[in-house]
Coordinates of C-alpha atoms in Angstrom, one line a residue:
P1 CA -24.9 -17.2 -2.6
V2 CA -24.1 -15.8 -6.0
T3 CA -23.0 -12.5 -4.7
Y4 CA -20.5 -14.0 -2.3
F5 CA -19.1 -16.3 -5.0
A6 CA -18.7 -13.4 -7.4
K7 CA -17.0 -11.3 -4.8
F8 CA -14.7 -14.2 -3.8
I9 CA -13.6 -14.7 -7.4
G10 CA -13.2 -11.0 -7.9
L11 CA -11.0 -10.6 -4.8
F12 CA -9.0 -13.7 -5.8
I13 CA -8.3 -12.5 -9.3
G14 CA -7.7 -8.9 -8.2
Y15 CA -5.2 -10.0 -5.5
I16 CA -3.2 -12.1 -8.0
L17 CA -3.0 -9.3 -10.5
A18 CA -2.0 -6.8 -7.8
A19 CA 0.6 -9.3 -6.5
K20 CA 2.2 -9.7 -9.9
F21 CA 2.6 -6.0 -10.1
G22 CA 4.1 -5.8 -6.6
L23 CA 6.5 -8.7 -7.3
A24 CA 7.8 -6.7 -10.3
L25 CA 9.1 -4.2 -7.8
S26 CA 10.9 -6.7 -5.6
V27 CA 14.3 -5.7 -4.1
V28 CA 15.4 -9.0 -2.5
N29 CA 15.3 -12.2 -4.5
G30 CA 11.9 -11.6 -6.1
F31 CA 10.0 -11.8 -2.8
A32 CA 10.6 -8.6 -0.7
F33 CA 9.1 -5.6 -2.3
V34 CA 8.9 -1.8 -2.1
F35 CA 5.2 -1.4 -2.5
W36 CA 3.0 -4.5 -1.9
V37 CA -0.2 -3.4 -3.6
P38 CA -2.4 -6.4 -2.4
S39 CA -2.1 -5.5 1.3
G40 CA -3.9 -2.1 0.9
L41 CA -6.5 -3.4 -1.5
A42 CA -7.3 -6.6 0.5
L43 CA -7.7 -4.8 3.8
A44 CA -9.9 -2.1 2.2
V45 CA -12.1 -4.8 0.6
L46 CA -12.5 -6.8 3.8
I47 CA -13.4 -3.6 5.7
L48 CA -16.0 -2.5 3.2
W49 CA -17.6 -5.8 2.3
P50 CA -20.1 -7.1 4.9
E51 CA -19.6 -10.8 3.9
K52 CA -17.6 -12.8 6.4
H53 CA -15.1 -15.5 5.5
M54 CA -13.6 -13.7 2.5
W55 CA -10.1 -14.3 3.8
P56 CA -9.7 -17.7 2.0
A57 CA -9.7 -15.8 -1.3
I58 CA -6.7 -13.8 0.0
A59 CA -4.9 -16.9 1.2
L60 CA -5.5 -18.8 -2.0
A61 CA -4.4 -15.9 -4.1
G62 CA -1.4 -15.3 -2.0
F63 CA -0.4 -19.0 -2.4
V64 CA -0.9 -18.9 -6.2
A65 CA 1.1 -15.6 -6.6
N66 CA 4.1 -16.8 -4.5
Y67 CA 4.1 -20.3 -5.9
S68 CA 4.1 -19.0 -9.5
A69 CA 6.9 -16.6 -8.5
G70 CA 9.2 -19.5 -7.7
A71 CA 8.5 -20.3 -4.0
G72 CA 8.2 -23.9 -3.0
F73 CA 4.8 -25.4 -2.3
L74 CA 5.1 -25.4 1.5
T75 CA 6.9 -22.1 1.5
A76 CA 4.1 -20.5 -0.6
M77 CA 1.5 -21.9 1.8
I78 CA 3.3 -20.4 4.8
V79 CA 3.7 -17.0 3.0
A80 CA 0.0 -17.1 2.1
F81 CA -0.9 -17.8 5.7
G82 CA 1.2 -14.8 6.8
V83 CA -0.3 -12.3 4.4
S84 CA -3.9 -13.5 5.1
L85 CA -3.3 -13.4 8.9
Q86 CA -2.1 -9.8 8.6
I87 CA -5.4 -8.8 6.9
I88 CA -7.6 -10.8 9.3
V89 CA -5.9 -9.3 12.4
G90 CA -6.2 -5.8 10.9
K91 CA -9.9 -6.2 10.2
Y92 CA -10.5 -7.8 13.6
L93 CA -8.9 -4.9 15.4
L94 CA -10.7 -2.2 13.4
E95 CA -14.1 -3.9 14.1
R96 CA -13.5 -3.7 17.8
I97 CA -12.6 0.0 17.8
P98 CA -15.9 1.9 18.3
A99 CA -14.4 5.2 17.2
F100 CA -13.2 4.0 13.8
S101 CA -14.9 5.1 10.7
P102 CA -13.9 4.0 7.2
R103 CA -14.3 7.6 6.0
L104 CA -11.2 8.5 8.2
A105 CA -13.1 11.7 9.0
T106 CA -12.0 12.0 12.6
V107 CA -8.6 12.2 14.3
P108 CA -9.2 9.0 16.4
S109 CA -10.1 7.1 13.2
V110 CA -6.8 8.2 11.5
I111 CA -4.7 7.4 14.7
Y112 CA -6.3 4.0 15.1
F113 CA -5.8 3.2 11.4
I114 CA -2.1 4.2 11.6
F115 CA -1.5 2.5 14.9
P116 CA -1.7 -0.5 15.1
I117 CA -3.2 -1.3 11.7
A118 CA -0.7 0.2 9.2
I119 CA 2.4 0.1 11.4
V120 CA 2.1 -3.0 13.5
T121 CA 0.1 -5.7 11.6
P122 CA 2.5 -5.8 8.7
I123 CA 5.1 -7.2 11.1
I124 CA 3.0 -10.4 11.0
S125 CA 3.4 -11.0 7.3
A126 CA 7.0 -9.8 7.2
V127 CA 8.2 -12.1 9.9
I128 CA 6.3 -15.2 8.7
G129 CA 7.0 -14.6 5.0
V130 CA 10.7 -13.8 5.3
G131 CA 11.1 -16.6 7.9
A132 CA 9.6 -19.2 5.5
L133 CA 11.7 -18.0 2.6
W134 CA 14.9 -18.0 4.8
I135 CA 14.2 -21.6 5.8
D136 CA 13.5 -22.5 2.2
G137 CA 16.9 -21.0 1.2
S138 CA 15.4 -18.3 -1.0
I139 CA 16.8 -15.5 1.2
P140 CA 20.3 -15.8 2.6
S141 CA 21.1 -15.0 6.2
T142 CA 23.0 -11.9 5.1
Q143 CA 19.9 -10.4 3.6
L144 CA 17.5 -11.5 6.4
A145 CA 17.2 -8.1 8.2
L146 CA 16.9 -6.2 4.9
A147 CA 14.2 -8.6 3.6
V148 CA 12.1 -8.2 6.8
M149 CA 12.5 -4.4 6.7
S150 CA 11.6 -4.2 3.0
W151 CA 8.7 -6.6 3.3
W152 CA 7.3 -4.7 6.3
A153 CA 7.8 -1.3 4.6
G154 CA 6.2 -2.4 1.4
D155 CA 3.1 -3.4 3.3
V156 CA 3.1 -0.3 5.4
I157 CA 3.2 2.0 2.4
S158 CA 0.4 0.1 0.7
V159 CA -1.8 0.2 3.7
L160 CA -1.1 3.9 4.3
T161 CA -1.7 5.0 0.8
L162 CA -3.8 2.5 -1.2
C163 CA -6.2 1.4 1.6
P164 CA -7.3 4.9 2.5
L165 CA -7.7 5.8 -1.1
V166 CA -10.2 3.0 -1.6
L167 CA -11.9 3.5 1.8
V168 CA -12.4 7.3 1.5
W169 CA -13.5 7.3 -2.2
T170 CA -16.0 4.5 -1.4
T171 CA -17.5 5.8 1.8
A172 CA -17.0 9.6 1.9
K173 CA -19.8 11.8 0.8
K174 CA -19.0 13.2 -2.6
P175 CA -19.1 17.0 -2.6
I176 CA -20.8 18.9 -5.3
F177 CA -18.2 21.3 -6.6
S178 CA -18.7 24.7 -8.1
I179 CA -17.0 25.5 -11.4
A180 CA -14.3 27.4 -9.5
K181 CA -13.6 24.5 -7.1
T182 CA -13.6 22.0 -9.9
C183 CA -11.0 24.0 -11.7
E184 CA -9.0 24.2 -8.5
A185 CA -9.1 20.4 -8.1
V186 CA -8.0 19.9 -11.6
F187 CA -5.2 22.4 -11.2
I188 CA -3.9 20.8 -8.1
A189 CA -4.1 17.3 -9.7
V190 CA -2.3 18.4 -12.8
S191 CA 0.3 20.3 -10.7
L192 CA 0.9 17.3 -8.6
I193 CA 1.4 15.0 -11.6
T194 CA 3.5 17.5 -13.4
G195 CA 5.6 18.4 -10.4
S196 CA 6.1 14.8 -9.4
I197 CA 7.2 13.8 -12.9
L198 CA 9.6 16.8 -13.1
V199 CA 11.1 15.9 -9.7
F200 CA 11.1 12.1 -9.8
H201 CA 11.6 11.4 -13.5
S202 CA 14.7 13.6 -13.8
D203 CA 18.2 12.3 -14.3
A204 CA 19.3 10.9 -11.0
T205 CA 22.7 12.5 -11.3
H206 CA 21.2 16.0 -11.4
V207 CA 18.9 15.9 -8.4
S208 CA 19.3 15.4 -4.7
Y209 CA 17.1 14.0 -1.9
P210 CA 15.8 17.5 -0.7
V211 CA 14.2 18.1 -4.1
A212 CA 11.7 15.3 -3.4
Y213 CA 10.0 17.5 -0.8
M214 CA 9.1 20.2 -3.3
V215 CA 5.8 18.4 -3.8
F216 CA 4.8 18.8 -0.1
P217 CA 3.2 22.2 -0.5
L218 CA 0.9 20.8 -3.1
L219 CA -0.1 17.9 -0.9
I220 CA -0.8 20.3 2.0
W221 CA -2.9 22.4 -0.3
S222 CA -4.8 19.4 -1.6
A223 CA -5.6 18.1 1.9
F224 CA -6.5 21.6 3.2
R225 CA -8.9 22.4 0.4
F226 CA -10.5 18.9 -0.2
Q227 CA -10.1 17.2 3.1
Q228 CA -9.8 13.4 3.1
L229 CA -10.5 13.0 -0.6
G230 CA -7.7 15.5 -1.4
A231 CA -5.3 14.0 1.1
V232 CA -5.6 10.4 0.0
T233 CA -5.6 11.1 -3.7
G234 CA -2.7 13.5 -3.6
S235 CA -0.6 11.0 -1.6
F236 CA -1.4 8.2 -3.9
I237 CA -0.4 10.2 -7.0
V238 CA 3.0 11.1 -5.6
V239 CA 3.7 7.6 -4.3
A240 CA 2.7 6.0 -7.6
I241 CA 5.0 8.3 -9.6
T242 CA 7.9 8.0 -7.2
V243 CA 7.8 4.2 -7.2
A244 CA 7.7 4.1 -11.1
A245 CA 10.6 6.5 -11.3
T246 CA 12.8 4.9 -8.7
N247 CA 12.2 1.5 -10.3
G248 CA 13.6 3.0 -13.5
G249 CA 16.6 4.5 -11.8
L250 CA 15.4 8.1 -12.1
G251 CA 14.9 10.9 -9.7
P252 CA 16.4 11.7 -6.3
F253 CA 16.0 8.1 -5.2
G254 CA 17.6 6.6 -8.3
M255 CA 21.3 7.3 -7.6
G256 CA 22.5 4.3 -5.6
S257 CA 22.0 0.6 -5.7
L258 CA 18.4 -0.7 -6.1
I259 CA 18.2 -1.7 -2.5
D260 CA 19.5 1.7 -1.2
N261 CA 17.2 3.6 -3.6
F262 CA 14.1 1.8 -2.3
F263 CA 15.2 2.2 1.3
Y264 CA 15.3 6.0 1.0
L265 CA 12.1 5.9 -1.1
Q266 CA 10.3 4.0 1.6
L267 CA 11.4 6.6 4.2
F268 CA 10.2 9.4 2.0
Q269 CA 6.8 7.7 1.4
G270 CA 6.3 7.0 5.1

């Protein structure tokens, strides 16, 4: 069908573009990353779209992205198998949880999404992907544990922040705000952006780790006043700004080596 083909091509192209962005944030030899954008996007798409057998688009795009990044042909195929298997398993598990809702409007839905989807399934991709790159010689034995941890954490952060953002904004009932509440939403968004920039885009030598948590009251306010929409949007804003700042050596997570910076950043984001 035309619709299936169009979605297949869209997912394929979107995954590759997202992968290129994620690979630009790599911390280990161009393959282990701090924020793997495609994981969250691909899982959200497979959950939302009723068409079956969309996973080949993910596998093909994963292969193209890794092969073009310098991985060998066989290695890129194995890595693509790992990333697509992670998404397939995640979708399979969610489809078999009666209490799960893409709106994430209930406590069981949130718990089921976090465990095992966001925390456990990324282990699949991390172990398969890093194992293939290690056998290929792209990752030395001395960096094996770090690469697995970074790969896993990059997937976890993406699934925890980007996937809920897409799911909730796509499926949640959009409230009709009064003028007062619209102004409040704009104020919170501007405050989050401004506060995050001030905290995370400051000179790394003049800030410390505790400063990063100054944005938490705004995140709590956003979630309390605007429920799921406020929670997922606020979290994504902070994560996006912190990743960009840390990658540029700024903010409380920009003081050490690149690997150490992203390790502490991933702990904060989690």
